Coordinates of C-alpha atoms in Angstrom, one line a residue:
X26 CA 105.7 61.2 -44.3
X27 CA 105.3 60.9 -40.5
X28 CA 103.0 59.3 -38.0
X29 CA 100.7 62.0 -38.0
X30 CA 100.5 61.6 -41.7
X31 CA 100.5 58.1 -41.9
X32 CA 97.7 57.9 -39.4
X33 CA 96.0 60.4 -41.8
X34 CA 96.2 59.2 -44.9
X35 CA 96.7 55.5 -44.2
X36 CA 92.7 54.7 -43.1
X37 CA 91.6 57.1 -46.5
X38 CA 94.0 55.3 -48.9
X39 CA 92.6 51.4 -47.3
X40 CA 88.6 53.2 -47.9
X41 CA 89.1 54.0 -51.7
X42 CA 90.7 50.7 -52.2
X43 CA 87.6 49.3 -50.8
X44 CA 85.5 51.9 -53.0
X45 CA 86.9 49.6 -56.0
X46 CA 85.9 46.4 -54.2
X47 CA 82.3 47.1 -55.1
X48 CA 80.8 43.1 -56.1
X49 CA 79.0 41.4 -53.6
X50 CA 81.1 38.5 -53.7
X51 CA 83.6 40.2 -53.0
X52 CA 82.1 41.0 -49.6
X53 CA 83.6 38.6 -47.2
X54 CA 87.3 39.9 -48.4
X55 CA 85.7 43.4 -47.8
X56 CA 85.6 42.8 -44.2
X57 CA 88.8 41.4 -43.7
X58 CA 90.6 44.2 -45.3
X59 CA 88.8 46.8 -43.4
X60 CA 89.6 44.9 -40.2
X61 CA 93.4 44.8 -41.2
X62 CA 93.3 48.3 -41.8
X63 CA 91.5 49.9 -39.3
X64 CA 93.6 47.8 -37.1
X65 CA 97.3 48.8 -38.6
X66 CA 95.7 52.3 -38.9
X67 CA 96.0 52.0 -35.0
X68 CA 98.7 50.6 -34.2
X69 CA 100.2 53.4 -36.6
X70 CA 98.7 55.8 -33.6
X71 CA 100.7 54.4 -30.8
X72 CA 104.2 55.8 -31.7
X73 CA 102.6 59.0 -30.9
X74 CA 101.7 58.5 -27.1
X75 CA 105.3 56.2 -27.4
X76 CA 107.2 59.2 -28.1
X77 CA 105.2 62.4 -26.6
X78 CA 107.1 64.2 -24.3
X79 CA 105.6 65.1 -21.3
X80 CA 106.4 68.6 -19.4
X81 CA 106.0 70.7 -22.5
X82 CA 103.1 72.0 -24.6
X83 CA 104.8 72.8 -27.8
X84 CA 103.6 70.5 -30.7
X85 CA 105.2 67.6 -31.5
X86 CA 105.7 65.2 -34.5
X87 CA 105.4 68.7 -36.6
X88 CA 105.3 68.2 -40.2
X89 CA 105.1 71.3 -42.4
X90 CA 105.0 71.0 -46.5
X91 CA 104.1 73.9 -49.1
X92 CA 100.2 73.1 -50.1
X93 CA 98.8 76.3 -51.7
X94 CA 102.2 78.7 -51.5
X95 CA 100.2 82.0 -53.6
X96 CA 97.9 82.1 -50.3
X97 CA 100.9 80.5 -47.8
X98 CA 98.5 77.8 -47.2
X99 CA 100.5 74.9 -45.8
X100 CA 100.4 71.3 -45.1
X101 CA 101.0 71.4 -41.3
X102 CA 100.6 68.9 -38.6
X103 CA 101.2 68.7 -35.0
X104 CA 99.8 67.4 -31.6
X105 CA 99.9 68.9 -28.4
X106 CA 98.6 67.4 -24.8
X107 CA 95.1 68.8 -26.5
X108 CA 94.6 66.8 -28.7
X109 CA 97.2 63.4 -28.7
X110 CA 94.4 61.3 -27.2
X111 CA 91.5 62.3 -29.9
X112 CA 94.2 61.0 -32.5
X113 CA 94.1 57.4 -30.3
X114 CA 90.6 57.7 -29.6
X115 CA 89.5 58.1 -33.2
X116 CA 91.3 55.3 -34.8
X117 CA 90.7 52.9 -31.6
X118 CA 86.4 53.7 -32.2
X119 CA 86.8 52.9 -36.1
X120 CA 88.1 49.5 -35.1
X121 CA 85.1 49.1 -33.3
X122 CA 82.9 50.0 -35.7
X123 CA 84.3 47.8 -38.1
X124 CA 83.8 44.9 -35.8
X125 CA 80.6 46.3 -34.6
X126 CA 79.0 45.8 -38.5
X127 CA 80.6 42.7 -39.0
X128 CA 77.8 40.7 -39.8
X129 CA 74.8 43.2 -39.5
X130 CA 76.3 45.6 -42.7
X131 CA 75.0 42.9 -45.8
X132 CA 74.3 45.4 -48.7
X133 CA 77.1 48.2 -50.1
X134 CA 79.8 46.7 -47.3
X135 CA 82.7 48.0 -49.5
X136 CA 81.3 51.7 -49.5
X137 CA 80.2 51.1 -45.7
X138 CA 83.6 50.0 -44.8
X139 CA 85.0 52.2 -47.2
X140 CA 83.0 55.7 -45.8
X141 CA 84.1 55.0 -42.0
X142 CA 87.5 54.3 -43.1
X143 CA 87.8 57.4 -45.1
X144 CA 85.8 59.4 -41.9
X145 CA 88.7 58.2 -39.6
X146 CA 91.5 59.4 -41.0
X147 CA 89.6 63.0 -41.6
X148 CA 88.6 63.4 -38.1
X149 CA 92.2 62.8 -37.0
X150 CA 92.9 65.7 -39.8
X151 CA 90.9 67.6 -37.9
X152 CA 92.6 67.1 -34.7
X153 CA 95.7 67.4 -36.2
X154 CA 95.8 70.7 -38.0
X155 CA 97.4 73.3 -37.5
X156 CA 97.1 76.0 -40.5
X157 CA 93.5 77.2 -41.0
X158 CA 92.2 75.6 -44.5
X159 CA 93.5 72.2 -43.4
X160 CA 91.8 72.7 -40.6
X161 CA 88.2 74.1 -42.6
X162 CA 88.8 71.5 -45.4
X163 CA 89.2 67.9 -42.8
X164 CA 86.4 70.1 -40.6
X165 CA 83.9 70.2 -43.5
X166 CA 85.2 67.1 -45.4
X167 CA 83.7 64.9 -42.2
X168 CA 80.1 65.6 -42.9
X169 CA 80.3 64.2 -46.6
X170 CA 80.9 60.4 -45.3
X171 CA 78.5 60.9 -42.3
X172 CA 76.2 62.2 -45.0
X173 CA 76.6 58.9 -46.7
X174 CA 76.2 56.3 -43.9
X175 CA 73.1 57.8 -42.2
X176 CA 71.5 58.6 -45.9
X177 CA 72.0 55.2 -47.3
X178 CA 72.2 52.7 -44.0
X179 CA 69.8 54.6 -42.1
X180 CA 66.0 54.1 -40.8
X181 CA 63.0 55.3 -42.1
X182 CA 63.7 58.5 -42.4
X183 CA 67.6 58.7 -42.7
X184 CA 66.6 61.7 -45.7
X185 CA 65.4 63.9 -43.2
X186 CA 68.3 63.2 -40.5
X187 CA 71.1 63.4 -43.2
X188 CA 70.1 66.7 -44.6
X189 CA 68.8 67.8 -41.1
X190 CA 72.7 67.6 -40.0
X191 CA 74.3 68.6 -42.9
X192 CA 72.4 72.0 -42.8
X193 CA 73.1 72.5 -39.6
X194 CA 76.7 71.9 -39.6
X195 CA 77.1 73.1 -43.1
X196 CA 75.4 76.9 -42.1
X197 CA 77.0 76.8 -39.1
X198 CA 81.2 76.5 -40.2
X199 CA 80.6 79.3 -42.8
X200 CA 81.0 81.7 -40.5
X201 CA 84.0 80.4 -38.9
X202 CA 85.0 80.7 -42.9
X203 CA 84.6 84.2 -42.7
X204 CA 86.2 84.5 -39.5
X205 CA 89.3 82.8 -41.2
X206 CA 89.6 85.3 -43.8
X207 CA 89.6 87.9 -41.4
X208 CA 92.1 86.1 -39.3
X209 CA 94.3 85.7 -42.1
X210 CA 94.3 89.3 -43.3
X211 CA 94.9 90.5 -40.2
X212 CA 98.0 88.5 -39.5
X213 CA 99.8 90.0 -42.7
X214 CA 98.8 86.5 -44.7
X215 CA 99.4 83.4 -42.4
X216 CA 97.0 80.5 -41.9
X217 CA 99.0 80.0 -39.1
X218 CA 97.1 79.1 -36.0
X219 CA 100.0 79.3 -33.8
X220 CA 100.9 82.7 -35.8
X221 CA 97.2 83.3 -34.6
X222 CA 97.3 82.4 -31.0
X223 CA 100.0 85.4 -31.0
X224 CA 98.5 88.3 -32.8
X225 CA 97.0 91.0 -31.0
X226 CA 92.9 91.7 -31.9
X227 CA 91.1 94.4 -30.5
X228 CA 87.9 94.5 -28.5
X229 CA 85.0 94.3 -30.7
X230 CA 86.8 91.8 -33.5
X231 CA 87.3 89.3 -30.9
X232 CA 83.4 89.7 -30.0
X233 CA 82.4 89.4 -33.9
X234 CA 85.0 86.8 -34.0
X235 CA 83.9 84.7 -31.3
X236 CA 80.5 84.5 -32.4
X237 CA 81.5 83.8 -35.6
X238 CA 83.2 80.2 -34.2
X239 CA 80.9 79.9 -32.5
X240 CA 77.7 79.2 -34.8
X241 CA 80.1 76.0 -36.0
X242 CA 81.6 75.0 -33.0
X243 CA 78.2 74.9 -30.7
X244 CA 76.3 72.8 -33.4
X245 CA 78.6 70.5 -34.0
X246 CA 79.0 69.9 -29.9
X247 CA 75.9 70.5 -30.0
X248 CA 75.4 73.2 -27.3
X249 CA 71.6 73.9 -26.0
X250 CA 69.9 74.9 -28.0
X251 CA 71.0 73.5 -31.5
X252 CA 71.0 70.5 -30.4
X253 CA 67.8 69.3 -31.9
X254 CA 69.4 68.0 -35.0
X255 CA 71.0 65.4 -32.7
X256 CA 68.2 63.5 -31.6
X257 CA 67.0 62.7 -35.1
X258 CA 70.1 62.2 -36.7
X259 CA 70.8 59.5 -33.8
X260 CA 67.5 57.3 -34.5
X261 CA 68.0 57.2 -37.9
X262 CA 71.4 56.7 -38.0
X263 CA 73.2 52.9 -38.6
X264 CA 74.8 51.4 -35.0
X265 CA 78.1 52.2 -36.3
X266 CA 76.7 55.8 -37.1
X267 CA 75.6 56.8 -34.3
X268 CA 78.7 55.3 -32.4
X269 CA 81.3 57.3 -34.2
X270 CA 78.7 60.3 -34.0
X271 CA 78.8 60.3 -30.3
X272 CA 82.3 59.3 -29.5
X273 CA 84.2 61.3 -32.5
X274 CA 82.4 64.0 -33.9
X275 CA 80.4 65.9 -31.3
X276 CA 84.4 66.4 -30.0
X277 CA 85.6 68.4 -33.3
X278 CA 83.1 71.3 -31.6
X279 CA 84.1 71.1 -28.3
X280 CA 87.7 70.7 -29.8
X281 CA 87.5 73.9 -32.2
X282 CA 86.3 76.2 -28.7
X283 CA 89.9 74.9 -27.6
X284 CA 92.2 75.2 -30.5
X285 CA 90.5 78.3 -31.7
X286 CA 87.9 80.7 -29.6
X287 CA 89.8 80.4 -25.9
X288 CA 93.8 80.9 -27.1
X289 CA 92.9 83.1 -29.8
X290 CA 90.0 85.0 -28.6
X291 CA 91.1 85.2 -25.1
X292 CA 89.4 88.8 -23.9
X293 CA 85.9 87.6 -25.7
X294 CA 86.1 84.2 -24.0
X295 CA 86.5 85.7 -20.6
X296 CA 83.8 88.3 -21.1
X297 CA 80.8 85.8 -23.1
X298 CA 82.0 83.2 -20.5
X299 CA 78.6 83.6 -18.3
X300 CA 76.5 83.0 -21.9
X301 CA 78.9 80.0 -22.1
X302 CA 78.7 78.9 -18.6
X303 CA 74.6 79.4 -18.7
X304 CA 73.9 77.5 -21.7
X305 CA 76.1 74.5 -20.9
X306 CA 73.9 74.0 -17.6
X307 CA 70.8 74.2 -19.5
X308 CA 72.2 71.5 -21.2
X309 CA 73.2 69.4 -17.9
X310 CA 70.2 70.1 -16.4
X311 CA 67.5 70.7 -18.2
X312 CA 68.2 68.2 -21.1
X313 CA 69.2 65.8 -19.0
X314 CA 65.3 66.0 -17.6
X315 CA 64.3 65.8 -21.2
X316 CA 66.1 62.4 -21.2
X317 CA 64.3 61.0 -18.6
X318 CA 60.9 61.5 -20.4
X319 CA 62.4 59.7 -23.6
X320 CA 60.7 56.0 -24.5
X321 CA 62.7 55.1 -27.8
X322 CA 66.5 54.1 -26.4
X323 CA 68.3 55.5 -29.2
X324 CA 66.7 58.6 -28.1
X325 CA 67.2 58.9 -24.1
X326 CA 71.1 58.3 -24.7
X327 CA 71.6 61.1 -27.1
X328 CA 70.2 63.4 -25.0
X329 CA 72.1 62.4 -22.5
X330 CA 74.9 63.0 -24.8
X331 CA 74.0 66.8 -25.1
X332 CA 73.6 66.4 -21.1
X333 CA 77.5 64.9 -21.3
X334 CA 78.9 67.3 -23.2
X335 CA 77.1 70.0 -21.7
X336 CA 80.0 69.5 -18.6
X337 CA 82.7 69.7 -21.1
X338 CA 82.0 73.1 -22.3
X339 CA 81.1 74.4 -18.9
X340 CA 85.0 73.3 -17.4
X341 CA 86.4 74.8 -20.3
X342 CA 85.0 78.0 -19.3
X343 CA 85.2 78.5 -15.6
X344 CA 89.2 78.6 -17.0
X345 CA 90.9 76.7 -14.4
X346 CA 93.1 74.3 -14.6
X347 CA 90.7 71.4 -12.9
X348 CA 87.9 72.5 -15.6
X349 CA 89.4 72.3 -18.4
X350 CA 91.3 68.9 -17.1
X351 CA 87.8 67.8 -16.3
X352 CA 86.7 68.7 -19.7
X353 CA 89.5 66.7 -21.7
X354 CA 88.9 63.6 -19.9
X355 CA 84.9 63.8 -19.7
X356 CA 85.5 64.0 -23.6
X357 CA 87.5 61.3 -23.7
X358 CA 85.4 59.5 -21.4
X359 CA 82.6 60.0 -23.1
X360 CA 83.9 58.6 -26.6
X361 CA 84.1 54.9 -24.6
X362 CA 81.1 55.2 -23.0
X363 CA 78.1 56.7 -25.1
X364 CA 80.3 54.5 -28.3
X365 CA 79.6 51.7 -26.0
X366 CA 75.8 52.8 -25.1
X367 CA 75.0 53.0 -28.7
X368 CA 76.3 49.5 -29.7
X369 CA 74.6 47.9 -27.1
X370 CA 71.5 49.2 -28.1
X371 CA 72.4 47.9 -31.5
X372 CA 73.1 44.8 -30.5
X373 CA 69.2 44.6 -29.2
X374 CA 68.0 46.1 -32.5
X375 CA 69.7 43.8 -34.5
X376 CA 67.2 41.0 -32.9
X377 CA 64.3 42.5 -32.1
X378 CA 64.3 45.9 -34.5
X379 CA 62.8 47.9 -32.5
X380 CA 64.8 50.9 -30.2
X381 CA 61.3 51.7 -28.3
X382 CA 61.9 50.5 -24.3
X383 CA 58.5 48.9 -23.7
X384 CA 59.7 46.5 -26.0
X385 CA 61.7 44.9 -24.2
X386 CA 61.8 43.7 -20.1
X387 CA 64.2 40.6 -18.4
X388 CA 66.5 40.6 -21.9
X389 CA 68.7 39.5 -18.2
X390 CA 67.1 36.0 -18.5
X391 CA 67.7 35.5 -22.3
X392 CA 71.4 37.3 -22.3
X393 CA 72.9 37.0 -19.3
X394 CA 76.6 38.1 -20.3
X395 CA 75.1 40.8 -22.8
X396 CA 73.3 42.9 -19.9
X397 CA 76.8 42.4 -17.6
X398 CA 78.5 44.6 -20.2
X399 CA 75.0 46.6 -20.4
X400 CA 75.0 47.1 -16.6
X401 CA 78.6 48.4 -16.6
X402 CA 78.5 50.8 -19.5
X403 CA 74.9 51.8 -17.9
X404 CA 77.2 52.5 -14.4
X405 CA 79.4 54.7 -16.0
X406 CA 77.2 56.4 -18.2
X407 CA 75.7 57.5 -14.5
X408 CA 79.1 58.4 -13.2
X409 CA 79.7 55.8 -11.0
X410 CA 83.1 55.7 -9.1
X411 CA 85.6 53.6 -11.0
X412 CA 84.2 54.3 -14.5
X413 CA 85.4 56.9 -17.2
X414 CA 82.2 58.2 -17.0
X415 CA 82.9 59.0 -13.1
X416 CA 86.3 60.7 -13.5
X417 CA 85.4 63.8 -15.9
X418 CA 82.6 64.5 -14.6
X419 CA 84.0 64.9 -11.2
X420 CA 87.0 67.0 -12.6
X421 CA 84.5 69.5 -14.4
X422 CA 82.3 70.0 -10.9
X423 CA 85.5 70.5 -8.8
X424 CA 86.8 72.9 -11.0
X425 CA 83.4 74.8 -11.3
X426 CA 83.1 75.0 -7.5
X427 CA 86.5 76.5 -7.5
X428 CA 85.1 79.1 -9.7
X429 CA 81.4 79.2 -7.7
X430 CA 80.1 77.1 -5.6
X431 CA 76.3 77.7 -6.6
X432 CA 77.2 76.7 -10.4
X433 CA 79.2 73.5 -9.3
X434 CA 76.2 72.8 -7.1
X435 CA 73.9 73.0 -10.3
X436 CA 76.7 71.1 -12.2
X437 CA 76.0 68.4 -9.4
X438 CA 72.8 68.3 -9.8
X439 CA 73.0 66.2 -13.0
X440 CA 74.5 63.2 -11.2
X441 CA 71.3 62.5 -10.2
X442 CA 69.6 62.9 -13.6
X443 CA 72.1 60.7 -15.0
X444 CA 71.6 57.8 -12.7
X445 CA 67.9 58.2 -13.0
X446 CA 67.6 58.4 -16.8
X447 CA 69.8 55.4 -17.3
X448 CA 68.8 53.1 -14.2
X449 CA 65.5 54.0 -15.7
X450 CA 66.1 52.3 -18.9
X451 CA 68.1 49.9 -17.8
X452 CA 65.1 48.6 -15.3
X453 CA 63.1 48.4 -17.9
X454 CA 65.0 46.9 -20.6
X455 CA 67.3 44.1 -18.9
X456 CA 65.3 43.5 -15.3
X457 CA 62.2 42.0 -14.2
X458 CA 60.5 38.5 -15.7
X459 CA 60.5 38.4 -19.3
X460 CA 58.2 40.6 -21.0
X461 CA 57.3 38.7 -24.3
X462 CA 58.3 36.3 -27.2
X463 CA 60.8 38.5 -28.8
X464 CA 63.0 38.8 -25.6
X465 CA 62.2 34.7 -25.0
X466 CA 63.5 33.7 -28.3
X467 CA 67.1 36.4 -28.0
X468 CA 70.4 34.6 -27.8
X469 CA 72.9 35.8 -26.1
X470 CA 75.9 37.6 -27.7
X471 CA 78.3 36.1 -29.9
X472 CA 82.8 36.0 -29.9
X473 CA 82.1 38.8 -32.2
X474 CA 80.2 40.9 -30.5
X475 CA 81.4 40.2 -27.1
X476 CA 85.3 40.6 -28.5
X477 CA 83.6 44.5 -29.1
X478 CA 82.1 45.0 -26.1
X479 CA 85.2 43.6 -23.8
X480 CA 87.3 46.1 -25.7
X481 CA 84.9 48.9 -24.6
X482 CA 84.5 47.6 -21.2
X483 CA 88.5 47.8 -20.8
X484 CA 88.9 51.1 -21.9
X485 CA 86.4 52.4 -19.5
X486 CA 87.2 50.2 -16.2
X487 CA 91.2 51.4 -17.2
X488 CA 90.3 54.7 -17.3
X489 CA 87.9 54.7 -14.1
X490 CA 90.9 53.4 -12.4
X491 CA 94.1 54.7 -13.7
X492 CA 93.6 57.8 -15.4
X493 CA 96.9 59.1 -14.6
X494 CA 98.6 58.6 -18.1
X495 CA 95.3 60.4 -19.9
X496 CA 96.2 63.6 -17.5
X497 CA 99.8 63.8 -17.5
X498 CA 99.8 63.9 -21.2
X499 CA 97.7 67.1 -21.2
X500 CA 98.8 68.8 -18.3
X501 CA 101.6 71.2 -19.2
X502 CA 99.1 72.1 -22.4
X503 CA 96.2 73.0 -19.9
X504 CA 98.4 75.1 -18.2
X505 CA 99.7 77.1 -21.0
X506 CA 96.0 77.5 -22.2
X507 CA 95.3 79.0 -18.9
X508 CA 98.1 81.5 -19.3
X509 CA 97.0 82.6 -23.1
X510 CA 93.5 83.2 -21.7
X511 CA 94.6 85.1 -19.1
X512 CA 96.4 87.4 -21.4
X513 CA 94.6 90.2 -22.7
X514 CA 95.2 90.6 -26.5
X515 CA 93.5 94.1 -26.8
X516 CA 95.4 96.7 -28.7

């Protein structure tokens, strides 16, 4: 078993120990075990940027096993500069989380614990995969433990959300299904993706093809405009829900369009790139404007979310090597910060329950060292110089001006919405005198809490500042992307 595995396999095995933990008495020891494991679970993670050689995009820390030999189905593992820091990035969020429902999680901890635990280690399956079924089965395997945490932990109507976004994500992958069959048979019986990556398709297969990974890969980013599932999912969802929604799994979409449509479907990518391009500054733009008209917190940040990730899509396809830089980093960027928007606005809820903004005003006065970390993530959720949130951003519009100036103009555009959106809601929420009893009587955040948020706050002033390691590992694998899309595969 290797690191890849261990990472794996290590978070699902410490969640079904917990599973049999299931007294409340028991749920003190709970915690500390799912501390102790989602923190070991990382460290396990760090060999792999230790030992990634840089310079090269073939995969590294392969492992390859027989799984289902009659269909040459195979246990196979690898990372490239793709997808090394969604590995890190997923296990470094679940420690968060853990911390994040320390105290707040009092009913069914062990299964809590237990479901992000499990989540964890099948998100980093996801990013890890390279035959086809592993990849459908971790793809698809993520929705039943999100299922679970926004069904039984979430608001008033966490029904509703959980089978709003199981539908939508569930329709959507079946057709990639289908697509994999077709891949499969067409490759003389490999589940290879690599083996895929290689094999010519002609004109009209890559279309149908494209289209086909597309219905799952747009939802789950989620790409203007099914993105409404989103929204509701967000409000309902637990903190910690909505945290690892944001920072973790809107990425497995934007993820498959990299490890699948654009290397595979190369002559399809090229020609639907305008649809692509078009849709992605809807999403900058005009749901970005959306965002500004939002008055329930919860709400405004995941559409600024779809606003977000609308840049990552649009650098992937102007197919230069700035862009889809750009788009790798706003991802990764974009995992600290909207993580980080959502617990804050947990960390309100928790006192006051209530998400709406005109609930709040001067929460400044009452919790002075809460609204400093509030004030930063709100900074670089507005790309502000020296922030993740800044670098990304600024990656994907270079890029897209390299490609056209008038759509990197658009693409710039969204700065502004940004800023305005969140200095919006940050105005309202944090400054002024103090708006009523409820913000009067709030105390300030606790070691906990601020142990989570100073956490956060590093990972986004390091990578505002030093973003140097987060490039170089991805580099050489953003180059050869560029050259497979640049190859036509037609027969």
């Amino acid at each position: 078993m290797g690191w890849l595995s261990l990472a794996i396999w290590m978070p699902i095995v410490i969640g079904a120990v917990l599973l049999a933990l299931g007294r409340e008495n028991q749920a003190p020891l709970v915690r500390w075990i799912a501390l102790i494991g989602s923190l070991v679970s990382f460290l396990v993670t760090l060999p792999l940027y230790g030992g990634f050689r840089l310079g090269t995009a073939e995969m590294q820390f392969v492992e390859k096993a027989p799984w289902i030999p009659r269909f040459n189905v195979n246990y196979h593992l690898g990372v490239d500069g793709l997808s090394l820091w969604f590995v890190l990035l997923t296990a470094f969020i679940t420690v968060i989380v853990v911390i994040a429902g320390w105290e707040v999680i009092q009913r069914k901890v062990n299964q809590y614990m237990a479901a992000f635990l499990i989540l964890s280690g099948l998100m980093i399956g996801v990013f890890s995969a390279l035959d086809g079924v592993l990849f459908y089965v971790f793809f698809e395997a993520t929705l039943i433990p999100m299922y679970l945490i926004i069904g039984i932990w979430g608001g008033p109507n966490k029904i509703y959300a959980a089978f709003k976004f199981f539908l939508y994500t569930l329709l959507g992958s079946l057709l990639t299904l289908v697509a994999f069959i077709y891949l499969y048979t067409r490759s003389g019986g490999s589940f290879d993706i690599l083996v895929w990556q290689a094999m010519p398709i002609g004109d009209t297969a890559q279309t149908l093809l494209f289209f086909a990974m597309f219905a799952a890969f747009a939802v789950k980013v989620p790409m203007w405009p099914v993105h409404t599932w989103l929204p509701d999912v967000h409000v309902e969802a637990p903190t910690g829900g909505s945290a690892v929604l944001a920072a973790i799994m809107l990425k497995l979409g934007a993820y498959g369009f990299l490890r699948f449509s654009l290397p595979i479907l190369p002559d399809a990518s090229r020609e639907w790139a305008w649809l692509m391009i078009a849709l992605s500054l809807i999403a900058v733009i005009y749901v970005g404007l959306v965002a500004l008209v939002q008055q329930d917190m919860k709400k405004l940040v995941a559409y600024s979310s779809v606003a977000h990730m609308g840049f990552v899509t649009l650098g992937f396809f102007v197919f230069n090597p700035l862009g889809i830089a750009g788009g790798l980093v706003q991802m990764i960027a974009h995992g600290f910060v909207s993580g980080a928007m959502f617990l804050c606005i947990g960390v309100l809820y928790d006192r006051v329950h209530s998400r709406e903004i005109a609930a709040y005003g001067g929460v400044v006065n009452t919790m002075p060292r809460f609204a400093t970390f509030a004030l930063l993530f709100a900074f670089a959720n507005c790309g502000m110089p020296g922030t993740a949130g800044f670098v990304g951003e600024w990656m994907v519009i270079l890029g897209t001006v390299q490609a056209n100036f008038w759509l990197g103009l658009l693409a710039a555009t969204a700065l502004i919405s940004g800023a305005a959106y969140t200095l919006w809601m940050f105005k309202r929420v944090y400054l002024g005198p103090v708006a009523n009893d409820h913000v009067r009587e709030l105390t300030d955040i606790n070691g906990r809490e601020f142990l989570m948020l100073a956490l956060l706050a590093v990972a986004v002033l390091w990578m505002g500042l030093f973003p140097k390691p987060i490039t170089d590992v991805m580099d050489a694998s953003v180059a050869n992307l560029i050259k497979q899309v640049a190859v036509s595969k037609l027969n």
